[in-house]
Amino acid sequence: MPLDATHDPLATSWVASANAADCDFPLQNLPFGRFRLGPTEDWRAGVAIGDQVLDLQQAGQLQSADMAEVMQLPAAERHALRLALFEGLRAGNARQRHWELALYAQGEVELGLPCAVGDFTDFYSGIHHARHVGQLFRPDTPLLPNYLWLPIAYHGRASSLVASGQRFHRPWGQVLPAGATAPQLMRTQRLDYELELALWVAQGNTLGEPVPLTEAESHVWGLSLLNDWSARDVQAWEYQPLGPFLAKNFATTVSPWVVTLEALAPFRSAFSHPPGEPQPLPYLDSAANRSRGAFDIQLEVWLQTARMQAEGDAGQRLSRSNSRDAYWTLAQLVTQHTVNGCNLRAGDVLGTGTLSGPLQEQGGTLLELSQGGLHPITLHNGEQRCFLEDGDTVTLQAYAERPGARRIGFGACRGTVLPARVSPGL
Ligand code: MN
């Protein structure tokens, strides 16, 4: 994906809000998402521009309102669509008169999942998170030996993936309280978030036919943010030997816009494993993956407590990290997932796993920031947190910026914790 005219940092749009310096959706971004005008209306395929969304069918760029039409396009035709959208939305283009009628204010529509989601797999590619959490769960062997050789993952559920704005009840689950000999069914006491990116699959692969590393990115539509809400006490009791289960599948929130790999082309970075650590096996290695396999995306977690909301306080940033610090690239996730012939399909979501930075304060979970719940963090209004409390709203944000490129953002991935139901309903 070479740089082209659509990455010109000086290009501006006739949609004025897209030209603000801090806008997540300038002309150079053009992320895809679905929206509807009301709860009983049909979903429409759109592209974000400034604080607006352009209806792709109404603008004559798609035959239907179905986002699958975009995802089924071969990579070259997706590129042609990006060029057409860029030119049509560019300042001075004659399409303005027609396309203005296909614009809707993002604040006045409902933003949903970007497409119908197929399967959801969650990887564990953030090595700093894996080390920090491993130290808490297994002080003797924080990283298990396989970690340095392959991107590990578990199969999650797509059914509980919801677009930003999700509000969910604190879940009930089976927990073994400290010192107890028998577990209890209780409200989770250790509710947490996980700062992740979601990889959205465009074209899939045929069952039985692995995707080589050199072709892996052509199967990737783009990225959004993903919050893999987790009940740590449920997780600690249930996770061995088969991995996460009910600690994870009660809610997973994603941001509504898919930022394409084309939009991210100016923000690529070199990738390597540190000297002295195992180097990737040949099927997980290529010259392109080494020279530009990583993505330089700034990630942030924000918390607004119920008290902050009541007092008109917008909340505070809990951590910052960068997706560049992952131990495996997106291409390696795709190739590893298909090395046995497993077939990915359009609309599948691959989570990266929590993307923490190397420093303790860069942890992408409260589990890390509070060091296993032992050291509460103090918020700017004096409140403290080891884990999430009822009424807390967590917002993930991400953006990419570099000298010589236009800054692009991902939009918000926001979710709110509601009190547990009075009884588990059983
Ligand atoms: Mn996760």
Short mmCIF file of C-alpha atoms and ligand atoms in Angstrom, two decimals:
data_model
loop_
_atom_site.label_atom_id
_atom_site.label_comp_id
_atom_site.label_asym_id
_atom_site.label_seq_id
_atom_site.Cartn_x
_atom_site.Cartn_y
_atom_site.Cartn_z
CA MET A 1 0.00 0.00 0.00
CA PRO A 2 2.10 2.92 -1.23
CA LEU A 3 1.30 6.50 -0.34
CA ASP A 4 -0.79 8.31 -2.94
CA ALA A 5 -2.82 11.49 -3.44
CA THR A 6 -5.28 10.42 -0.70
CA HIS A 7 -2.51 10.91 1.89
CA ASP A 8 -1.69 14.48 0.83
CA PRO A 9 -1.64 16.30 4.20
CA LEU A 10 -2.66 19.59 2.57
CA ALA A 11 -5.84 18.28 0.92
CA THR A 12 -9.04 19.72 2.39
CA SER A 13 -12.74 18.89 2.14
CA TRP A 14 -15.84 20.93 1.31
CA VAL A 15 -17.21 19.45 4.56
CA ALA A 16 -15.83 22.22 6.78
CA SER A 17 -15.74 20.23 10.04
CA ALA A 18 -13.30 17.76 8.43
CA ASN A 19 -10.65 20.47 8.19
CA ALA A 20 -10.33 21.14 11.94
CA ALA A 21 -6.83 20.18 13.10
CA ASP A 22 -8.09 17.91 15.89
CA CYS A 23 -10.81 16.22 13.80
CA ASP A 24 -10.63 12.39 13.86
CA PHE A 25 -12.15 12.12 10.39
CA PRO A 26 -10.38 14.42 7.93
CA LEU A 27 -10.44 13.78 4.17
CA GLN A 28 -7.37 11.51 4.50
CA ASN A 29 -9.16 9.04 6.85
CA LEU A 30 -12.52 8.00 5.32
CA PRO A 31 -13.42 5.14 7.71
CA PHE A 32 -16.45 2.93 7.01
CA GLY A 33 -19.39 2.38 9.35
CA ARG A 34 -23.11 1.72 9.47
CA PHE A 35 -25.78 4.11 10.66
CA ARG A 36 -29.56 4.40 10.81
CA LEU A 37 -31.97 7.24 11.23
CA GLY A 38 -34.03 5.55 13.97
CA PRO A 39 -34.42 2.28 15.84
CA THR A 40 -36.94 0.92 13.34
CA GLU A 41 -35.01 2.04 10.24
CA ASP A 42 -32.63 -0.11 8.20
CA TRP A 43 -28.87 0.11 8.56
CA ARG A 44 -27.05 2.07 5.85
CA ALA A 45 -23.41 1.92 4.76
CA GLY A 46 -21.53 5.16 5.22
CA VAL A 47 -18.17 6.84 5.45
CA ALA A 48 -17.24 9.37 8.14
CA ILE A 49 -16.15 12.86 7.07
CA GLY A 50 -15.75 15.50 9.76
CA ASP A 51 -18.78 15.38 12.04
CA GLN A 52 -20.92 13.98 9.20
CA VAL A 53 -21.51 10.58 7.61
CA LEU A 54 -21.94 10.20 3.84
CA ASP A 55 -24.55 7.64 2.75
CA LEU A 56 -22.63 5.56 0.19
CA GLN A 57 -25.70 4.31 -1.70
CA GLN A 58 -27.32 7.72 -1.85
CA ALA A 59 -24.03 9.16 -3.10
CA GLY A 60 -24.05 6.60 -5.92
CA GLN A 61 -20.96 4.76 -4.70
CA LEU A 62 -22.70 1.46 -3.80
CA GLN A 63 -25.54 -0.48 -5.44
CA SER A 64 -27.13 -1.26 -2.05
CA ALA A 65 -27.11 -0.21 1.60
CA ASP A 66 -25.24 -3.43 2.47
CA MET A 67 -21.70 -2.98 3.83
CA ALA A 68 -20.88 -6.49 2.61
CA GLU A 69 -20.71 -4.90 -0.85
CA VAL A 70 -17.65 -2.92 0.28
CA MET A 71 -16.02 -5.85 2.06
CA GLN A 72 -16.40 -8.18 -0.91
CA LEU A 73 -14.53 -5.83 -3.22
CA PRO A 74 -11.03 -7.01 -4.15
CA ALA A 75 -8.35 -4.80 -2.59
CA ALA A 76 -7.79 -2.92 -5.87
CA GLU A 77 -11.48 -1.98 -6.11
CA ARG A 78 -11.58 -0.92 -2.47
CA HIS A 79 -8.70 1.35 -3.39
CA ALA A 80 -10.67 2.76 -6.34
CA LEU A 81 -13.61 3.45 -4.00
CA ARG A 82 -11.30 5.31 -1.61
CA LEU A 83 -9.99 7.43 -4.49
CA ALA A 84 -13.55 8.25 -5.64
CA LEU A 85 -14.64 9.23 -2.12
CA PHE A 86 -11.51 11.34 -1.64
CA GLU A 87 -12.02 13.22 -4.91
CA GLY A 88 -15.77 13.68 -4.43
CA LEU A 89 -15.36 15.08 -0.91
CA ARG A 90 -12.36 17.24 -1.80
CA ALA A 91 -12.77 21.01 -1.66
CA GLY A 92 -13.92 22.35 -5.02
CA ASN A 93 -15.30 19.08 -6.40
CA ALA A 94 -18.50 19.44 -8.43
CA ARG A 95 -20.10 16.44 -6.66
CA GLN A 96 -20.64 18.66 -3.60
CA ARG A 97 -24.11 19.75 -4.81
CA HIS A 98 -25.34 16.14 -5.10
CA TRP A 99 -23.44 14.64 -2.15
CA GLU A 100 -24.52 17.33 0.32
CA LEU A 101 -27.97 15.70 0.13
CA ALA A 102 -26.43 12.36 1.25
CA LEU A 103 -24.79 13.80 4.39
CA TYR A 104 -26.13 13.13 7.90
CA ALA A 105 -24.83 14.58 11.17
CA GLN A 106 -23.16 11.83 13.19
CA GLY A 107 -24.72 13.25 16.34
CA GLU A 108 -28.22 12.80 14.94
CA VAL A 109 -28.00 9.18 13.74
CA GLU A 110 -27.42 5.85 15.49
CA LEU A 111 -24.01 4.34 14.76
CA GLY A 112 -24.00 0.54 14.84
CA LEU A 113 -21.53 -2.25 14.24
CA PRO A 114 -19.70 -1.59 10.95
CA CYS A 115 -20.99 -4.88 9.51
CA ALA A 116 -22.63 -8.11 10.59
CA VAL A 117 -19.92 -9.76 12.71
CA GLY A 118 -19.02 -13.37 11.98
CA ASP A 119 -16.58 -15.00 14.40
CA PHE A 120 -14.53 -13.29 17.10
CA THR A 121 -11.03 -14.43 18.03
CA ASP A 122 -9.03 -12.60 20.68
CA PHE A 123 -5.24 -12.75 20.50
CA TYR A 124 -2.71 -11.87 23.21
CA SER A 125 -0.13 -9.96 21.19
CA GLY A 126 0.68 -7.26 23.76
CA ILE A 127 3.78 -8.69 25.42
CA HIS A 128 3.95 -6.04 28.14
CA HIS A 129 0.39 -6.90 29.18
CA ALA A 130 1.18 -10.62 29.01
CA ARG A 131 4.25 -10.13 31.22
CA HIS A 132 2.50 -7.88 33.77
CA VAL A 133 -0.54 -10.14 34.07
CA GLY A 134 1.57 -13.31 34.00
CA GLN A 135 3.55 -11.97 36.96
CA LEU A 136 0.30 -11.56 38.91
CA PHE A 137 -1.19 -14.95 38.01
CA ARG A 138 2.04 -17.03 37.84
CA PRO A 139 5.01 -15.23 39.49
CA ASP A 140 7.37 -18.14 38.68
CA THR A 141 6.59 -18.32 34.94
CA PRO A 142 4.99 -15.04 33.79
CA LEU A 143 5.45 -15.85 30.09
CA LEU A 144 4.78 -19.44 29.06
CA PRO A 145 7.31 -20.80 26.52
CA ASN A 146 4.94 -20.75 23.52
CA TYR A 147 4.41 -16.99 23.82
CA LEU A 148 7.68 -16.05 22.11
CA TRP A 149 7.06 -18.43 19.19
CA LEU A 150 3.46 -17.89 18.09
CA PRO A 151 0.57 -15.43 18.49
CA ILE A 152 -1.70 -17.20 20.99
CA ALA A 153 -5.46 -16.64 21.12
CA TYR A 154 -8.82 -17.97 22.27
CA HIS A 155 -12.08 -18.15 20.35
CA GLY A 156 -14.55 -15.67 21.79
CA ARG A 157 -18.17 -14.92 20.96
CA ALA A 158 -19.39 -12.45 18.37
CA SER A 159 -22.92 -12.32 19.83
CA SER A 160 -22.00 -9.96 22.67
CA LEU A 161 -20.04 -7.49 20.49
CA VAL A 162 -21.85 -4.13 20.57
CA ALA A 163 -21.02 -0.72 19.12
CA SER A 164 -19.82 2.18 21.25
CA GLY A 165 -22.43 3.36 23.74
CA GLN A 166 -22.94 -0.11 25.19
CA ARG A 167 -24.45 -0.13 28.72
CA PHE A 168 -24.33 -3.48 30.49
CA HIS A 169 -25.08 -4.88 33.93
CA ARG A 170 -22.18 -6.00 36.10
CA PRO A 171 -22.23 -9.76 35.51
CA TRP A 172 -22.76 -12.58 37.98
CA GLY A 173 -20.42 -15.54 37.91
CA GLN A 174 -18.80 -18.34 39.82
CA VAL A 175 -15.92 -17.09 41.96
CA LEU A 176 -13.59 -18.76 44.47
CA PRO A 177 -13.18 -16.13 47.23
CA ALA A 178 -9.71 -15.82 48.74
CA GLY A 179 -9.16 -18.47 51.40
CA ALA A 180 -12.44 -20.29 50.63
CA THR A 181 -12.61 -23.98 49.81
CA ALA A 182 -15.75 -23.78 47.67
CA PRO A 183 -16.85 -21.25 45.03
CA GLN A 184 -19.94 -19.02 45.16
CA LEU A 185 -22.20 -17.49 42.54
CA MET A 186 -21.77 -13.74 43.06
CA ARG A 187 -21.59 -10.35 41.39
CA THR A 188 -18.07 -9.85 40.02
CA GLN A 189 -15.97 -7.73 42.39
CA ARG A 190 -13.09 -7.30 39.93
CA LEU A 191 -14.63 -5.84 36.77
CA ASP A 192 -12.02 -4.52 34.33
CA TYR A 193 -11.57 -3.21 30.80
CA GLU A 194 -8.99 -4.21 28.15
CA LEU A 195 -7.57 -1.69 25.66
CA GLU A 196 -7.38 -3.47 22.29
CA LEU A 197 -7.59 -2.94 18.56
CA ALA A 198 -10.01 -4.99 16.45
CA LEU A 199 -8.93 -6.24 13.02
CA TRP A 200 -11.90 -6.50 10.63
CA VAL A 201 -11.60 -9.19 7.92
CA ALA A 202 -12.68 -8.20 4.39
CA GLN A 203 -12.27 -11.15 2.00
CA GLY A 204 -11.92 -14.50 3.73
CA ASN A 205 -9.91 -17.54 2.65
CA THR A 206 -11.05 -20.97 1.47
CA LEU A 207 -11.18 -23.70 4.10
CA GLY A 208 -7.95 -25.67 3.85
CA GLU A 209 -5.96 -22.86 2.21
CA PRO A 210 -3.69 -20.88 4.57
CA VAL A 211 -3.01 -17.18 3.93
CA PRO A 212 0.72 -16.57 3.37
CA LEU A 213 2.22 -13.67 5.28
CA THR A 214 2.84 -11.72 2.05
CA GLU A 215 -0.93 -11.79 1.28
CA ALA A 216 -2.24 -11.41 4.81
CA GLU A 217 -2.92 -7.66 4.71
CA SER A 218 -5.03 -7.94 1.55
CA HIS A 219 -7.57 -9.80 3.72
CA VAL A 220 -7.71 -6.98 6.29
CA TRP A 221 -10.37 -4.31 5.84
CA GLY A 222 -9.15 -2.13 8.69
CA LEU A 223 -9.05 -1.49 12.42
CA SER A 224 -11.31 -0.18 15.17
CA LEU A 225 -10.97 0.03 18.93
CA LEU A 226 -12.16 -2.87 21.09
CA ASN A 227 -12.83 -3.04 24.84
CA ASP A 228 -12.77 -6.66 26.01
CA TRP A 229 -14.52 -6.13 29.37
CA SER A 230 -13.30 -8.79 31.82
CA ALA A 231 -14.38 -10.15 35.21
CA ARG A 232 -11.00 -10.95 36.77
CA ASP A 233 -12.31 -12.99 39.71
CA VAL A 234 -14.41 -15.17 37.39
CA GLN A 235 -11.43 -15.44 35.03
CA ALA A 236 -8.99 -16.54 37.76
CA TRP A 237 -11.24 -19.45 38.78
CA GLU A 238 -12.37 -20.64 35.32
CA TYR A 239 -9.45 -20.02 32.96
CA GLN A 240 -7.41 -23.17 33.40
CA PRO A 241 -6.95 -25.30 31.38
CA LEU A 242 -9.10 -24.12 28.43
CA GLY A 243 -8.76 -20.34 28.69
CA PRO A 244 -11.23 -17.44 29.07
CA PHE A 245 -14.94 -18.22 28.93
CA LEU A 246 -17.67 -16.44 30.91
CA ALA A 247 -15.24 -13.85 32.29
CA LYS A 248 -15.24 -12.24 28.83
CA ASN A 249 -18.41 -12.88 26.86
CA PHE A 250 -20.94 -10.75 28.77
CA ALA A 251 -19.98 -7.58 26.84
CA THR A 252 -17.39 -6.45 24.28
CA THR A 253 -17.53 -2.89 22.93
CA VAL A 254 -16.12 -1.73 19.58
CA SER A 255 -15.83 1.73 18.06
CA PRO A 256 -18.18 2.13 15.08
CA TRP A 257 -15.68 3.15 12.38
CA VAL A 258 -13.31 0.83 10.47
CA VAL A 259 -10.14 2.80 9.75
CA THR A 260 -8.73 1.15 6.63
CA LEU A 261 -5.15 -0.05 6.27
CA GLU A 262 -4.92 2.38 3.32
CA ALA A 263 -5.66 5.32 5.64
CA LEU A 264 -3.01 3.98 8.03
CA ALA A 265 -0.32 3.65 5.33
CA PRO A 266 1.62 6.76 6.51
CA PHE A 267 1.86 5.34 10.04
CA ARG A 268 3.74 2.08 9.53
CA SER A 269 6.81 1.09 11.53
CA ALA A 270 9.56 -1.48 11.46
CA PHE A 271 8.94 -4.70 13.37
CA SER A 272 11.40 -6.99 15.11
CA HIS A 273 11.77 -9.25 18.09
CA PRO A 274 14.51 -8.09 20.44
CA PRO A 275 17.93 -9.66 19.89
CA GLY A 276 18.36 -12.75 22.05
CA GLU A 277 14.66 -13.69 21.82
CA PRO A 278 13.38 -16.30 19.35
CA GLN A 279 13.00 -14.90 15.83
CA PRO A 280 9.73 -15.74 14.00
CA LEU A 281 9.70 -19.02 12.09
CA PRO A 282 9.96 -18.54 8.30
CA TYR A 283 6.17 -18.67 7.70
CA LEU A 284 5.77 -15.73 10.13
CA ASP A 285 8.63 -13.73 8.62
CA SER A 286 9.00 -11.55 5.53
CA ALA A 287 11.06 -8.55 4.47
CA ALA A 288 7.93 -6.35 4.30
CA ASN A 289 6.80 -7.48 7.75
CA ARG A 290 10.21 -6.54 9.15
CA SER A 291 10.44 -3.19 7.38
CA ARG A 292 6.86 -1.95 7.95
CA GLY A 293 4.78 -4.63 9.68
CA ALA A 294 3.94 -2.57 12.76
CA PHE A 295 1.45 0.31 13.21
CA ASP A 296 2.26 3.53 15.06
CA ILE A 297 -1.13 4.23 16.68
CA GLN A 298 -1.44 6.16 19.96
CA LEU A 299 -3.96 4.56 22.32
CA GLU A 300 -5.67 6.09 25.35
CA VAL A 301 -8.05 4.98 28.10
CA TRP A 302 -10.35 7.54 29.76
CA LEU A 303 -12.54 7.04 32.83
CA GLN A 304 -15.55 9.10 33.88
CA THR A 305 -17.05 7.98 37.20
CA ALA A 306 -20.70 8.54 38.10
CA ARG A 307 -19.62 11.34 40.46
CA MET A 308 -17.57 13.01 37.73
CA GLN A 309 -20.57 12.83 35.40
CA ALA A 310 -22.85 14.37 38.04
CA GLU A 311 -20.35 17.18 38.61
CA GLY A 312 -19.89 17.95 34.90
CA ASP A 313 -16.33 16.57 34.92
CA ALA A 314 -15.48 15.01 31.54
CA GLY A 315 -13.25 12.40 33.16
CA GLN A 316 -9.56 11.69 33.13
CA ARG A 317 -7.02 9.77 31.11
CA LEU A 318 -5.85 6.61 32.88
CA SER A 319 -3.13 5.49 30.48
CA ARG A 320 -1.47 5.90 27.11
CA SER A 321 0.26 3.26 24.99
CA ASN A 322 1.11 2.52 21.35
CA SER A 323 0.20 -0.43 19.11
CA ARG A 324 3.82 -0.42 17.85
CA ASP A 325 4.79 -2.22 21.07
CA ALA A 326 2.86 -5.41 20.18
CA TYR A 327 4.92 -8.59 19.92
CA TRP A 328 3.16 -9.76 16.73
CA THR A 329 1.95 -7.83 13.67
CA LEU A 330 -1.57 -7.88 12.23
CA ALA A 331 -0.29 -9.87 9.23
CA GLN A 332 1.18 -12.48 11.58
CA LEU A 333 -2.18 -12.81 13.37
CA VAL A 334 -3.93 -13.55 10.04
CA THR A 335 -1.31 -16.06 8.90
CA GLN A 336 -1.17 -17.83 12.26
CA HIS A 337 -4.99 -18.06 12.35
CA THR A 338 -5.01 -19.78 8.95
CA VAL A 339 -1.78 -21.85 9.10
CA ASN A 340 -3.84 -25.00 9.71
CA GLY A 341 -6.30 -24.15 6.92
CA CYS A 342 -8.86 -22.47 9.19
CA ASN A 343 -11.07 -20.23 7.06
CA LEU A 344 -11.64 -16.60 7.95
CA ARG A 345 -14.76 -14.93 6.56
CA ALA A 346 -15.75 -11.38 5.73
CA GLY A 347 -16.92 -9.69 8.94
CA ASP A 348 -14.77 -11.77 11.30
CA VAL A 349 -13.09 -9.80 14.08
CA LEU A 350 -9.61 -10.54 15.43
CA GLY A 351 -8.78 -8.73 18.68
CA THR A 352 -5.12 -7.89 19.18
CA GLY A 353 -5.20 -8.51 22.95
CA THR A 354 -4.50 -5.77 25.46
CA LEU A 355 -1.95 -3.27 24.13
CA SER A 356 -0.05 -2.09 27.21
CA GLY A 357 3.20 -0.16 27.06
CA PRO A 358 6.41 -1.25 28.77
CA LEU A 359 5.94 1.00 31.82
CA GLN A 360 3.62 0.11 34.69
CA GLU A 361 1.59 3.29 34.17
CA GLN A 362 1.03 2.30 30.53
CA GLY A 363 -1.05 -0.73 31.48
CA GLY A 364 -4.15 -1.17 29.30
CA THR A 365 -6.17 -2.68 32.18
CA LEU A 366 -6.97 -1.70 35.77
CA LEU A 367 -5.49 -5.06 36.78
CA GLU A 368 -2.11 -3.69 35.71
CA LEU A 369 -2.60 -0.09 36.91
CA SER A 370 -3.64 -1.28 40.40
CA GLN A 371 -1.05 -4.09 40.41
CA GLY A 372 -3.54 -6.87 40.83
CA GLY A 373 -5.95 -4.79 42.91
CA LEU A 374 -3.35 -4.21 45.67
CA HIS A 375 -2.56 -0.54 45.00
CA PRO A 376 -5.61 1.59 44.17
CA ILE A 377 -5.12 4.47 41.77
CA THR A 378 -6.27 7.89 42.99
CA LEU A 379 -8.32 9.94 40.52
CA HIS A 380 -8.12 13.73 40.18
CA ASN A 381 -11.25 14.25 42.31
CA GLY A 382 -9.94 12.02 45.10
CA GLU A 383 -11.92 8.91 44.21
CA GLN A 384 -9.94 5.65 44.10
CA ARG A 385 -10.17 2.59 41.90
CA CYS A 386 -8.73 -0.90 41.92
CA PHE A 387 -11.46 -2.15 39.58
CA LEU A 388 -14.54 -0.60 37.95
CA GLU A 389 -17.51 0.53 40.00
CA ASP A 390 -21.16 0.87 38.99
CA GLY A 391 -21.75 4.00 36.93
CA ASP A 392 -18.21 4.11 35.55
CA THR A 393 -17.89 4.99 31.85
CA VAL A 394 -14.72 3.85 30.06
CA THR A 395 -13.79 5.46 26.75
CA LEU A 396 -10.99 4.17 24.51
CA GLN A 397 -9.51 6.59 21.98
CA ALA A 398 -6.83 6.25 19.32
CA TYR A 399 -5.10 8.40 16.75
CA ALA A 400 -2.12 8.31 14.44
CA GLU A 401 0.08 11.31 13.75
CA ARG A 402 3.46 11.85 12.18
CA PRO A 403 5.37 14.76 10.67
CA GLY A 404 4.38 15.10 7.01
CA ALA A 405 1.05 13.30 7.44
CA ARG A 406 -2.47 14.41 8.36
CA ARG A 407 -3.46 13.21 11.85
CA ILE A 408 -6.30 10.68 11.75
CA GLY A 409 -8.38 9.31 14.62
CA PHE A 410 -10.60 6.34 15.39
CA GLY A 411 -13.54 7.96 17.18
CA ALA A 412 -14.67 6.81 20.62
CA CYS A 413 -15.23 3.32 22.00
CA ARG A 414 -17.41 3.99 25.05
CA GLY A 415 -19.21 1.73 27.50
CA THR A 416 -20.90 2.13 30.89
CA VAL A 417 -21.18 -0.28 33.81
CA LEU A 418 -24.69 -0.61 35.27
CA PRO A 419 -25.34 -2.21 38.67
CA ALA A 420 -25.70 -5.99 38.70
CA ARG A 421 -29.22 -7.34 38.48
CA VAL A 422 -30.73 -7.86 41.94
CA SER A 423 -30.52 -11.62 41.53
CA PRO A 424 -28.72 -13.69 38.91
CA GLY A 425 -32.11 -14.73 37.55
CA LEU A 426 -31.53 -18.41 38.33
MN MN B 1 -8.73 -9.54 25.54
#
